[in-house]
Tab-separated table of N, CA, C and O in Angstrom:
chain	number	residue	atom	x	y	z
A	125	UNK	N	10.030	3.444	-17.973
A	125	UNK	CA	9.981	4.095	-16.692
A	125	UNK	C	8.842	3.655	-15.852
A	125	UNK	O	7.656	3.577	-16.321
A	126	UNK	N	9.208	3.319	-14.575
A	126	UNK	CA	8.172	2.779	-13.687
A	126	UNK	C	7.339	4.013	-13.141
A	126	UNK	O	7.900	5.026	-12.759
A	127	UNK	N	6.071	3.841	-13.091
A	127	UNK	CA	5.177	4.920	-12.614
A	127	UNK	C	4.096	4.240	-11.762
A	127	UNK	O	3.552	3.195	-11.966
A	128	UNK	N	3.734	4.822	-10.688
A	128	UNK	CA	2.821	4.461	-9.679
A	128	UNK	C	1.849	5.681	-9.510
A	128	UNK	O	2.256	6.759	-9.233
A	129	UNK	N	0.561	5.395	-9.687
A	129	UNK	CA	-0.438	6.416	-9.492
A	129	UNK	C	-1.406	6.011	-8.496
A	129	UNK	O	-2.263	4.983	-8.674
A	130	UNK	N	-1.393	6.640	-7.294
A	130	UNK	CA	-2.402	6.280	-6.142
A	130	UNK	C	-3.630	7.185	-6.365
A	130	UNK	O	-3.600	8.365	-6.723
A	131	UNK	N	-4.732	6.575	-5.894
A	131	UNK	CA	-5.931	7.386	-5.946
A	131	UNK	C	-6.983	6.708	-4.876
A	131	UNK	O	-6.705	5.644	-4.405
A	132	UNK	N	-8.025	7.373	-4.694
A	132	UNK	CA	-9.148	6.862	-3.876
A	132	UNK	C	-9.190	7.381	-2.465
A	132	UNK	O	-10.098	6.932	-1.704
A	133	UNK	N	-8.313	8.246	-1.992
A	133	UNK	CA	-8.431	8.824	-0.716
A	133	UNK	C	-9.683	9.762	-0.476
A	133	UNK	O	-10.331	10.042	-1.527
A	134	UNK	N	-9.981	10.073	0.693
A	134	UNK	CA	-11.058	10.989	0.909
A	134	UNK	C	-11.349	11.015	2.391
A	134	UNK	O	-10.462	10.723	3.218
A	135	UNK	N	-12.516	11.597	2.648
A	135	UNK	CA	-12.978	11.790	4.023
A	135	UNK	C	-14.057	10.700	4.392
A	135	UNK	O	-15.003	10.562	3.588
A	136	UNK	N	-13.909	10.040	5.484
A	136	UNK	CA	-14.766	8.946	5.833
A	136	UNK	C	-15.004	9.065	7.352
A	136	UNK	O	-14.078	9.441	8.086
A	137	UNK	N	-16.059	8.593	7.831
A	137	UNK	CA	-16.350	8.547	9.208
A	137	UNK	C	-15.665	7.273	9.887
A	137	UNK	O	-15.491	6.262	9.191
A	138	UNK	N	-15.475	7.308	11.133
A	138	UNK	CA	-14.951	6.168	11.834
A	138	UNK	C	-15.878	4.991	11.576
A	138	UNK	O	-17.246	5.201	11.789
A	139	UNK	N	-15.329	3.797	11.396
A	139	UNK	CA	-16.294	2.664	11.110
A	139	UNK	C	-16.563	2.386	9.650
A	139	UNK	O	-17.103	1.353	9.256
A	140	UNK	N	-16.269	3.463	8.794
A	140	UNK	CA	-16.518	3.379	7.360
A	140	UNK	C	-15.433	2.682	6.592
A	140	UNK	O	-14.508	2.117	7.233
A	141	UNK	N	-15.691	2.783	5.287
A	141	UNK	CA	-14.596	1.993	4.403
A	141	UNK	C	-14.146	2.990	3.232
A	141	UNK	O	-14.967	3.826	2.824
A	142	UNK	N	-12.948	2.748	2.889
A	142	UNK	CA	-12.428	3.347	1.697
A	142	UNK	C	-11.632	2.329	0.881
A	142	UNK	O	-11.112	1.422	1.437
A	143	UNK	N	-11.545	2.495	-0.428
A	143	UNK	CA	-10.587	1.636	-1.254
A	143	UNK	C	-9.667	2.506	-1.999
A	143	UNK	O	-10.057	3.320	-2.804
A	144	UNK	N	-8.360	2.255	-1.747
A	144	UNK	CA	-7.333	2.892	-2.482
A	144	UNK	C	-6.927	2.140	-3.682
A	144	UNK	O	-6.910	0.867	-3.562
A	145	UNK	N	-6.473	2.773	-4.772
A	145	UNK	CA	-5.971	2.077	-5.861
A	145	UNK	C	-4.527	2.593	-6.191
A	145	UNK	O	-4.312	3.796	-6.133
A	146	UNK	N	-3.764	1.649	-6.843
A	146	UNK	CA	-2.499	2.075	-7.234
A	146	UNK	C	-2.201	1.552	-8.653
A	146	UNK	O	-2.154	0.230	-8.775
A	147	UNK	N	-2.265	2.302	-9.620
A	147	UNK	CA	-2.088	1.960	-10.958
A	147	UNK	C	-0.539	1.780	-11.322
A	147	UNK	O	0.178	2.736	-11.002
A	148	UNK	N	-0.109	0.623	-11.681
A	148	UNK	CA	1.360	0.382	-11.816
A	148	UNK	C	1.655	0.202	-13.346
A	148	UNK	O	0.915	-0.460	-14.071
A	149	UNK	N	2.723	0.834	-13.725
A	149	UNK	CA	3.255	0.675	-15.119
A	149	UNK	C	4.690	0.686	-15.173
A	149	UNK	O	5.324	1.351	-14.229
A	150	UNK	N	5.334	0.136	-16.183
A	150	UNK	CA	6.677	0.304	-16.440
A	150	UNK	C	7.635	-0.841	-15.974
A	150	UNK	O	8.816	-0.887	-16.314
A	151	UNK	N	7.155	-1.747	-15.113
A	151	UNK	CA	7.961	-2.922	-14.720
A	151	UNK	C	8.072	-3.852	-15.919
A	151	UNK	O	7.079	-4.254	-16.499
A	152	UNK	N	9.297	-4.261	-16.193
A	152	UNK	CA	9.486	-5.074	-17.407
A	152	UNK	C	9.196	-6.469	-16.981
A	152	UNK	O	8.575	-7.303	-17.758
A	153	UNK	N	9.575	-6.919	-15.827
A	153	UNK	CA	9.300	-8.283	-15.343
A	153	UNK	C	8.263	-8.304	-14.213
A	153	UNK	O	8.006	-7.109	-13.657
A	154	UNK	N	7.776	-9.379	-13.866
A	154	UNK	CA	6.710	-9.348	-12.816
A	154	UNK	C	7.218	-9.672	-11.449
A	154	UNK	O	6.480	-10.003	-10.529
A	155	UNK	N	8.583	-9.585	-11.269
A	155	UNK	CA	9.143	-9.982	-10.008
A	155	UNK	C	9.237	-8.678	-9.172
A	155	UNK	O	10.326	-8.295	-8.711
A	156	UNK	N	8.164	-8.131	-8.847
A	156	UNK	CA	8.162	-6.974	-7.972
A	156	UNK	C	7.096	-6.943	-6.875
A	156	UNK	O	6.189	-7.847	-6.926
A	157	UNK	N	7.278	-6.183	-5.936
A	157	UNK	CA	6.233	-6.011	-4.832
A	157	UNK	C	5.785	-4.625	-4.827
A	157	UNK	O	6.453	-3.641	-5.111
A	158	UNK	N	4.569	-4.498	-4.432
A	158	UNK	CA	3.843	-3.166	-4.259
A	158	UNK	C	3.473	-3.059	-2.740
A	158	UNK	O	2.875	-3.973	-2.181
A	159	UNK	N	3.767	-1.917	-2.207
A	159	UNK	CA	3.437	-1.728	-0.803
A	159	UNK	C	2.649	-0.483	-0.593
A	159	UNK	O	2.783	0.432	-1.471
A	160	UNK	N	1.871	-0.479	0.359
A	160	UNK	CA	1.243	0.920	0.822
A	160	UNK	C	1.999	1.274	2.073
A	160	UNK	O	2.114	0.595	3.031
A	161	UNK	N	2.375	2.616	2.148
A	161	UNK	CA	2.910	3.291	3.231
A	161	UNK	C	1.956	4.410	3.600
A	161	UNK	O	1.188	4.853	2.761
A	162	UNK	N	2.049	4.818	4.912
A	162	UNK	CA	1.355	6.025	5.196
A	162	UNK	C	2.213	6.867	6.218
A	162	UNK	O	3.015	6.405	6.820
A	163	UNK	N	1.835	8.261	6.134
A	163	UNK	CA	2.465	9.088	7.000
A	163	UNK	C	1.487	10.116	7.587
A	163	UNK	O	0.866	10.933	6.743
A	164	UNK	N	1.297	10.085	8.837
A	164	UNK	CA	0.413	11.014	9.504
A	164	UNK	C	1.185	12.283	9.875
A	164	UNK	O	2.404	12.239	10.084
A	165	UNK	N	0.478	13.327	10.083
A	165	UNK	CA	1.208	14.574	10.483
A	165	UNK	C	1.925	14.314	11.782
A	165	UNK	O	1.434	13.891	12.794
A	166	UNK	N	3.236	14.707	11.739
A	166	UNK	CA	4.060	14.701	12.842
A	166	UNK	C	4.703	13.431	13.133
A	166	UNK	O	5.293	13.191	14.145
A	167	UNK	N	4.324	12.375	12.272
A	167	UNK	CA	4.770	11.064	12.536
A	167	UNK	C	5.677	10.566	11.350
A	167	UNK	O	5.628	11.020	10.331
A	168	UNK	N	6.431	9.433	11.780
A	168	UNK	CA	7.266	8.810	10.666
A	168	UNK	C	6.380	8.070	9.757
A	168	UNK	O	5.280	7.508	10.159
A	169	UNK	N	6.839	7.871	8.545
A	169	UNK	CA	6.205	7.031	7.588
A	169	UNK	C	6.284	5.514	8.088
A	169	UNK	O	7.284	5.091	8.598
A	170	UNK	N	5.154	4.903	7.891
A	170	UNK	CA	5.091	3.438	8.295
A	170	UNK	C	4.641	2.539	7.149
A	170	UNK	O	3.640	3.039	6.433
A	171	UNK	N	4.953	1.319	7.137
A	171	UNK	CA	4.461	0.326	6.185
A	171	UNK	C	3.091	-0.122	6.655
A	171	UNK	O	3.014	-0.416	7.794
A	172	UNK	N	2.227	-0.237	5.713
A	172	UNK	CA	0.830	-0.648	6.102
A	172	UNK	C	0.568	-2.065	5.528
A	172	UNK	O	0.118	-2.953	6.251
A	173	UNK	N	0.891	-2.242	4.208
A	173	UNK	CA	0.659	-3.599	3.653
A	173	UNK	C	1.410	-3.703	2.404
A	173	UNK	O	1.832	-2.717	1.839
A	174	UNK	N	1.672	-4.922	1.938
A	174	UNK	CA	2.366	-5.127	0.633
A	174	UNK	C	1.908	-6.410	0.051
A	174	UNK	O	1.416	-7.332	0.746
A	175	UNK	N	2.166	-6.546	-1.227
A	175	UNK	CA	1.833	-7.782	-1.924
A	175	UNK	C	2.874	-8.138	-3.007
A	175	UNK	O	3.409	-7.142	-3.529
A	176	UNK	N	3.152	-9.374	-3.098
A	176	UNK	CA	4.191	-9.756	-4.178
A	176	UNK	C	3.456	-10.153	-5.391
A	176	UNK	O	2.492	-10.969	-5.381
A	177	UNK	N	3.798	-9.344	-6.415
A	177	UNK	CA	3.005	-9.574	-7.706
A	177	UNK	C	2.919	-10.963	-8.197
A	177	UNK	O	1.874	-11.397	-8.687
A	178	UNK	N	4.038	-11.703	-8.216
A	178	UNK	CA	4.151	-12.965	-8.797
A	178	UNK	C	3.280	-14.094	-8.086
A	178	UNK	O	2.593	-14.756	-8.720
A	179	UNK	N	3.355	-14.071	-6.729
A	179	UNK	CA	2.621	-15.134	-6.058
A	179	UNK	C	1.527	-14.700	-5.158
A	179	UNK	O	0.876	-15.525	-4.585
A	180	UNK	N	1.347	-13.402	-5.021
A	180	UNK	CA	0.204	-12.925	-4.263
A	180	UNK	C	0.381	-12.877	-2.756
A	180	UNK	O	-0.444	-12.617	-1.988
A	181	UNK	N	1.637	-13.267	-2.264
A	181	UNK	CA	1.871	-13.262	-0.851
A	181	UNK	C	1.663	-11.830	-0.396
A	181	UNK	O	2.017	-10.866	-0.969
A	182	UNK	N	1.087	-11.732	0.820
A	182	UNK	CA	0.748	-10.459	1.408
A	182	UNK	C	1.376	-10.290	2.823
A	182	UNK	O	1.785	-11.237	3.417
A	183	UNK	N	1.523	-9.059	3.239
A	183	UNK	CA	1.986	-8.723	4.585
A	183	UNK	C	1.270	-7.509	5.082
A	183	UNK	O	0.956	-6.599	4.370
A	184	UNK	N	0.975	-7.496	6.382
A	184	UNK	CA	0.211	-6.406	6.988
A	184	UNK	C	0.772	-5.982	8.226
A	184	UNK	O	1.385	-6.750	9.064
A	185	UNK	N	0.770	-4.627	8.430
A	185	UNK	CA	1.219	-4.088	9.750
A	185	UNK	C	0.149	-4.519	10.778
A	185	UNK	O	-1.032	-4.790	10.557
A	186	UNK	N	0.557	-4.731	12.008
A	186	UNK	CA	-0.236	-5.137	13.128
A	186	UNK	C	-1.474	-4.264	13.336
A	186	UNK	O	-2.621	-4.645	13.633
A	187	UNK	N	-1.230	-2.908	13.076
A	187	UNK	CA	-2.228	-1.946	13.349
A	187	UNK	C	-3.462	-2.013	12.312
A	187	UNK	O	-4.428	-1.425	12.649
A	188	UNK	N	-3.246	-2.712	11.225
A	188	UNK	CA	-4.320	-2.755	10.263
A	188	UNK	C	-4.743	-4.172	9.995
A	188	UNK	O	-5.745	-4.391	9.263
A	189	UNK	N	-4.132	-5.075	10.613
A	189	UNK	CA	-4.385	-6.574	10.317
A	189	UNK	C	-5.939	-6.793	10.726
A	189	UNK	O	-6.393	-6.333	11.826
A	190	UNK	N	-6.599	-7.405	9.817
A	190	UNK	CA	-8.070	-7.722	10.111
A	190	UNK	C	-8.917	-6.646	9.630
A	190	UNK	O	-10.236	-6.902	9.584
A	191	UNK	N	-8.420	-5.574	9.294
A	191	UNK	CA	-9.291	-4.449	8.860
A	191	UNK	C	-8.947	-4.014	7.429
A	191	UNK	O	-9.859	-3.635	6.731
A	192	UNK	N	-7.756	-4.179	6.966
A	192	UNK	CA	-7.355	-3.830	5.689
A	192	UNK	C	-6.995	-5.071	4.852
A	192	UNK	O	-6.524	-5.990	5.404
A	193	UNK	N	-7.298	-4.924	3.635
A	193	UNK	CA	-7.059	-6.102	2.747
A	193	UNK	C	-6.370	-5.451	1.472
A	193	UNK	O	-6.920	-4.677	0.747
A	194	UNK	N	-5.169	-6.127	1.078
A	194	UNK	CA	-4.501	-5.698	-0.056
A	194	UNK	C	-4.727	-6.789	-1.183
A	194	UNK	O	-4.859	-7.969	-0.875
A	195	UNK	N	-4.952	-6.361	-2.443
A	195	UNK	CA	-5.149	-7.296	-3.499
A	195	UNK	C	-4.571	-6.719	-4.829
A	195	UNK	O	-4.269	-5.501	-4.837
A	196	UNK	N	-4.473	-7.595	-5.763
A	196	UNK	CA	-3.804	-7.173	-7.043
A	196	UNK	C	-4.651	-7.665	-8.222
A	196	UNK	O	-4.956	-8.942	-8.192
A	197	UNK	N	-5.034	-6.848	-9.160
A	197	UNK	CA	-5.664	-7.167	-10.365
A	197	UNK	C	-4.558	-7.121	-11.357
A	197	UNK	O	-4.235	-6.009	-11.984
A	198	UNK	N	-3.843	-8.304	-11.620
A	198	UNK	CA	-2.635	-8.268	-12.575
A	198	UNK	C	-3.212	-7.897	-13.992
A	198	UNK	O	-2.319	-7.328	-14.672
A	199	UNK	N	-4.380	-8.284	-14.406
A	199	UNK	CA	-4.715	-7.855	-15.830
A	199	UNK	C	-4.825	-6.381	-15.938
A	199	UNK	O	-4.598	-5.810	-16.979
A	200	UNK	N	-5.217	-5.648	-14.847
A	200	UNK	CA	-5.277	-4.150	-14.886
A	200	UNK	C	-4.008	-3.474	-14.310
A	200	UNK	O	-4.000	-2.273	-14.260
A	201	UNK	N	-3.075	-4.404	-13.890
A	201	UNK	CA	-1.911	-3.727	-13.306
A	201	UNK	C	-2.184	-2.765	-12.223
A	201	UNK	O	-1.608	-1.624	-12.176
A	202	UNK	N	-3.101	-3.081	-11.412
A	202	UNK	CA	-3.530	-2.256	-10.286
A	202	UNK	C	-3.633	-2.960	-8.966
A	202	UNK	O	-4.023	-4.163	-8.986
A	203	UNK	N	-3.168	-2.313	-7.908
A	203	UNK	CA	-3.167	-2.886	-6.696
A	203	UNK	C	-4.122	-2.071	-5.804
A	203	UNK	O	-4.114	-0.847	-5.846
A	204	UNK	N	-4.931	-2.759	-5.041
A	204	UNK	CA	-5.995	-2.118	-4.192
A	204	UNK	C	-5.663	-2.235	-2.660
A	204	UNK	O	-5.078	-3.251	-2.246
A	205	UNK	N	-6.042	-1.240	-1.894
A	205	UNK	CA	-6.169	-1.414	-0.553
A	205	UNK	C	-7.472	-1.163	-0.018
A	205	UNK	O	-7.847	-0.039	0.029
A	206	UNK	N	-8.179	-2.228	0.383
A	206	UNK	CA	-9.469	-2.085	0.839
A	206	UNK	C	-9.433	-1.782	2.469
A	206	UNK	O	-8.821	-2.624	3.161
A	207	UNK	N	-9.925	-0.706	2.811
A	207	UNK	CA	-9.808	-0.259	4.245
A	207	UNK	C	-11.119	-0.264	4.753
A	207	UNK	O	-11.990	0.524	4.508
A	208	UNK	N	-11.419	-1.169	5.754
A	208	UNK	CA	-12.750	-1.301	6.495
A	208	UNK	C	-12.505	-0.974	7.970
A	208	UNK	O	-11.358	-0.918	8.559
A	209	UNK	N	-13.698	-0.681	8.587
A	209	UNK	CA	-13.630	-0.356	10.009
A	209	UNK	C	-12.541	0.757	10.313
A	209	UNK	O	-11.767	0.541	11.222
A	210	UNK	N	-12.559	1.801	9.584
A	210	UNK	CA	-11.550	2.895	9.676
A	210	UNK	C	-11.614	3.514	11.023
A	210	UNK	O	-12.723	3.569	11.632
A	211	UNK	N	-10.475	3.934	11.449
A	211	UNK	CA	-10.242	4.584	12.758
A	211	UNK	C	-9.671	5.995	12.525
A	211	UNK	O	-9.036	6.137	11.588
A	212	UNK	N	-9.943	6.893	13.488
A	212	UNK	CA	-9.211	8.156	13.192
A	212	UNK	C	-7.776	8.097	13.208
A	212	UNK	O	-7.151	8.962	12.451
A	213	UNK	N	-7.165	7.151	13.823
A	213	UNK	CA	-5.760	7.022	13.658
A	213	UNK	C	-5.247	6.514	12.401
A	213	UNK	O	-4.024	6.507	12.138
A	214	UNK	N	-6.178	6.212	11.531
A	214	UNK	CA	-5.754	5.771	10.116
A	214	UNK	C	-5.650	6.955	9.211
A	214	UNK	O	-5.153	6.889	8.124
A	215	UNK	N	-5.877	8.199	9.781
A	215	UNK	CA	-5.706	9.432	9.097
A	215	UNK	C	-4.356	9.652	8.682
A	215	UNK	O	-3.399	9.705	9.630
A	216	UNK	N	-4.076	9.735	7.393
A	216	UNK	CA	-2.606	9.891	6.939
A	216	UNK	C	-2.656	10.133	5.403
A	216	UNK	O	-3.697	9.899	4.812
A	217	UNK	N	-1.528	10.444	4.969
A	217	UNK	CA	-1.312	10.453	3.439
A	217	UNK	C	-0.764	9.106	3.193
A	217	UNK	O	0.177	8.564	3.787
A	218	UNK	N	-1.474	8.427	2.210
A	218	UNK	CA	-1.151	7.054	1.787
A	218	UNK	C	-0.283	7.058	0.518
A	218	UNK	O	-0.779	7.759	-0.437
A	219	UNK	N	0.784	6.318	0.493
A	219	UNK	CA	1.580	6.230	-0.682
A	219	UNK	C	1.633	4.825	-1.130
A	219	UNK	O	1.797	3.859	-0.335
A	220	UNK	N	1.626	4.556	-2.491
A	220	UNK	CA	1.990	3.206	-2.910
A	220	UNK	C	3.458	3.367	-3.495
A	220	UNK	O	3.981	4.283	-3.956
A	221	UNK	N	4.199	2.193	-3.331
A	221	UNK	CA	5.535	2.065	-3.693
A	221	UNK	C	5.852	0.785	-4.310
A	221	UNK	O	5.051	-0.287	-3.910
A	222	UNK	N	6.894	0.600	-5.133
A	222	UNK	CA	7.193	-0.546	-5.807
A	222	UNK	C	8.746	-0.856	-5.685
A	222	UNK	O	9.459	0.030	-5.556
A	223	UNK	N	9.108	-2.131	-5.645
A	223	UNK	CA	10.477	-2.554	-5.609
A	223	UNK	C	10.664	-3.915	-6.135
A	223	UNK	O	9.729	-4.751	-6.116
A	224	UNK	N	11.836	-4.115	-6.752
A	224	UNK	CA	12.192	-5.468	-7.376
A	224	UNK	C	12.956	-6.342	-6.373
A	224	UNK	O	13.129	-7.484	-6.762
A	225	UNK	N	13.287	-5.784	-5.199
A	225	UNK	CA	14.089	-6.765	-4.335
A	225	UNK	C	13.182	-7.982	-3.961
A	225	UNK	O	12.053	-7.718	-3.494
A	226	UNK	N	13.766	-9.141	-3.904
A	226	UNK	CA	12.950	-10.304	-3.631
A	226	UNK	C	12.473	-10.308	-2.152
A	226	UNK	O	11.571	-11.071	-1.776
A	227	UNK	N	13.083	-9.497	-1.288
A	227	UNK	CA	12.762	-9.499	0.132
A	227	UNK	C	11.897	-8.245	0.490
A	227	UNK	O	11.677	-7.951	1.649
A	228	UNK	N	11.442	-7.455	-0.541
A	228	UNK	CA	10.793	-6.141	-0.279
A	228	UNK	C	9.533	-6.380	0.541
A	228	UNK	O	9.158	-5.631	1.313
A	229	UNK	N	8.845	-7.524	0.188
A	229	UNK	CA	7.529	-7.783	0.897
A	229	UNK	C	7.621	-9.166	1.616
A	229	UNK	O	7.315	-10.179	0.942
A	230	UNK	N	8.232	-9.115	2.767
A	230	UNK	CA	8.558	-10.313	3.399
A	230	UNK	C	8.496	-10.076	4.975
A	230	UNK	O	8.947	-9.056	5.456
A	231	UNK	N	7.985	-11.099	5.619
A	231	UNK	CA	7.887	-10.865	7.115
A	231	UNK	C	9.223	-10.629	7.790
A	231	UNK	O	9.389	-10.037	8.889
A	232	UNK	N	10.223	-11.281	7.181
A	232	UNK	CA	11.608	-11.138	7.737
A	232	UNK	C	12.098	-9.671	7.729
A	232	UNK	O	12.813	-9.175	8.631
A	233	UNK	N	11.749	-8.915	6.704
A	233	UNK	CA	12.234	-7.576	6.608
A	233	UNK	C	11.170	-6.577	7.054
A	233	UNK	O	11.431	-5.488	7.299
A	234	UNK	N	9.838	-6.927	6.934
A	234	UNK	CA	8.781	-6.181	7.484
A	234	UNK	C	8.883	-4.740	7.176
A	234	UNK	O	8.965	-3.894	8.014
A	235	UNK	N	8.840	-4.363	5.980
A	235	UNK	CA	8.825	-3.045	5.404
A	235	UNK	C	10.098	-2.204	5.693
A	235	UNK	O	10.157	-1.013	5.528
A	236	UNK	N	11.170	-2.822	6.121
A	236	UNK	CA	12.280	-2.088	6.513
A	236	UNK	C	13.230	-1.755	5.296
A	236	UNK	O	13.990	-0.825	5.398
A	237	UNK	N	13.009	-2.442	4.126
A	237	UNK	CA	13.799	-2.168	2.917
A	237	UNK	C	13.316	-0.972	2.309
A	237	UNK	O	12.137	-0.676	2.400
A	238	UNK	N	14.158	-0.283	1.698
A	238	UNK	CA	13.850	0.930	0.928
A	238	UNK	C	13.260	0.635	-0.397
A	238	UNK	O	13.866	0.023	-1.159
A	239	UNK	N	12.075	1.147	-0.631
A	239	UNK	CA	11.467	0.926	-1.927
A	239	UNK	C	12.009	1.875	-2.935
A	239	UNK	O	12.217	3.116	-2.563
A	240	UNK	N	12.161	1.521	-4.142
A	240	UNK	CA	12.776	2.377	-5.157
A	240	UNK	C	11.862	3.340	-5.865
A	240	UNK	O	12.268	4.429	-6.416
A	241	UNK	N	10.534	2.864	-6.022
A	241	UNK	CA	9.560	3.605	-6.824
A	241	UNK	C	8.451	4.076	-6.059
A	241	UNK	O	7.879	3.196	-5.306
A	242	UNK	N	8.114	5.290	-6.104
A	242	UNK	CA	7.029	5.862	-5.346
A	242	UNK	C	5.957	6.587	-6.136
A	242	UNK	O	6.351	7.256	-7.072
A	243	UNK	N	4.661	6.456	-5.762
A	243	UNK	CA	3.703	7.269	-6.405
A	243	UNK	C	3.521	8.433	-5.572
A	243	UNK	O	4.010	8.718	-4.503
A	244	UNK	N	2.521	9.346	-5.970
A	244	UNK	CA	2.197	10.507	-5.275
A	244	UNK	C	1.303	10.076	-4.140
A	244	UNK	O	0.642	9.001	-4.156
A	245	UNK	N	1.097	10.839	-3.102
A	245	UNK	CA	0.194	10.376	-1.982
A	245	UNK	C	-1.243	10.721	-2.192
A	245	UNK	O	-1.536	11.536	-3.103
A	246	UNK	N	-2.082	9.983	-1.526
A	246	UNK	CA	-3.504	10.263	-1.535
A	246	UNK	C	-3.977	10.395	0.001
A	246	UNK	O	-3.635	9.648	0.770
A	247	UNK	N	-4.667	11.512	0.211
A	247	UNK	CA	-4.963	11.782	1.637
A	247	UNK	C	-6.283	11.000	2.178
A	247	UNK	O	-7.212	11.056	1.452
A	248	UNK	N	-6.149	10.375	3.210
A	248	UNK	CA	-7.240	9.779	3.874
A	248	UNK	C	-7.502	10.298	5.252
A	248	UNK	O	-6.583	10.475	6.118
A	249	UNK	N	-8.635	10.808	5.467
A	249	UNK	CA	-9.111	11.477	6.682
A	249	UNK	C	-10.267	10.714	7.279
A	249	UNK	O	-11.304	10.569	6.587
A	250	UNK	N	-10.062	10.371	8.483
A	250	UNK	CA	-11.147	9.673	9.143
A	250	UNK	C	-11.637	10.424	10.362
A	250	UNK	O	-10.848	10.734	11.343
A	251	UNK	N	-12.861	10.759	10.389
A	251	UNK	CA	-13.406	11.598	11.339
A	251	UNK	C	-14.025	10.728	12.517
A	251	UNK	O	-14.508	9.704	12.210
A	252	UNK	N	-14.025	11.275	13.718
A	252	UNK	CA	-14.609	10.421	14.845
A	252	UNK	C	-16.042	10.733	15.001
A	252	UNK	O	-16.624	11.683	14.459
């Protein structure tokens, strides 16, 4: 059974940093991608960043490019989202998700594919 456990959210001031973690378990093969999505109150869910477990390729939404960094510690089966220079508009519930589709984390599909596995959300609040 695939399980994803997100953690690390909290309250931070604008300009500050937070690191989210996603503990991943249950994938039999390493041909999967992990993505971070977020959903702000009253808004649709949006893709933030993703990483391909096997080759480390990454993708970022334009709104976070240059501020957020996704990484994977394969030995710990954990994916991180380092969020720097936080802005109030980054306030949202952040979810990590996983999928086996080879195009799940690809600039051609750009978070449009439906991820099969989801963790619970972790709330990030950025005050101005």
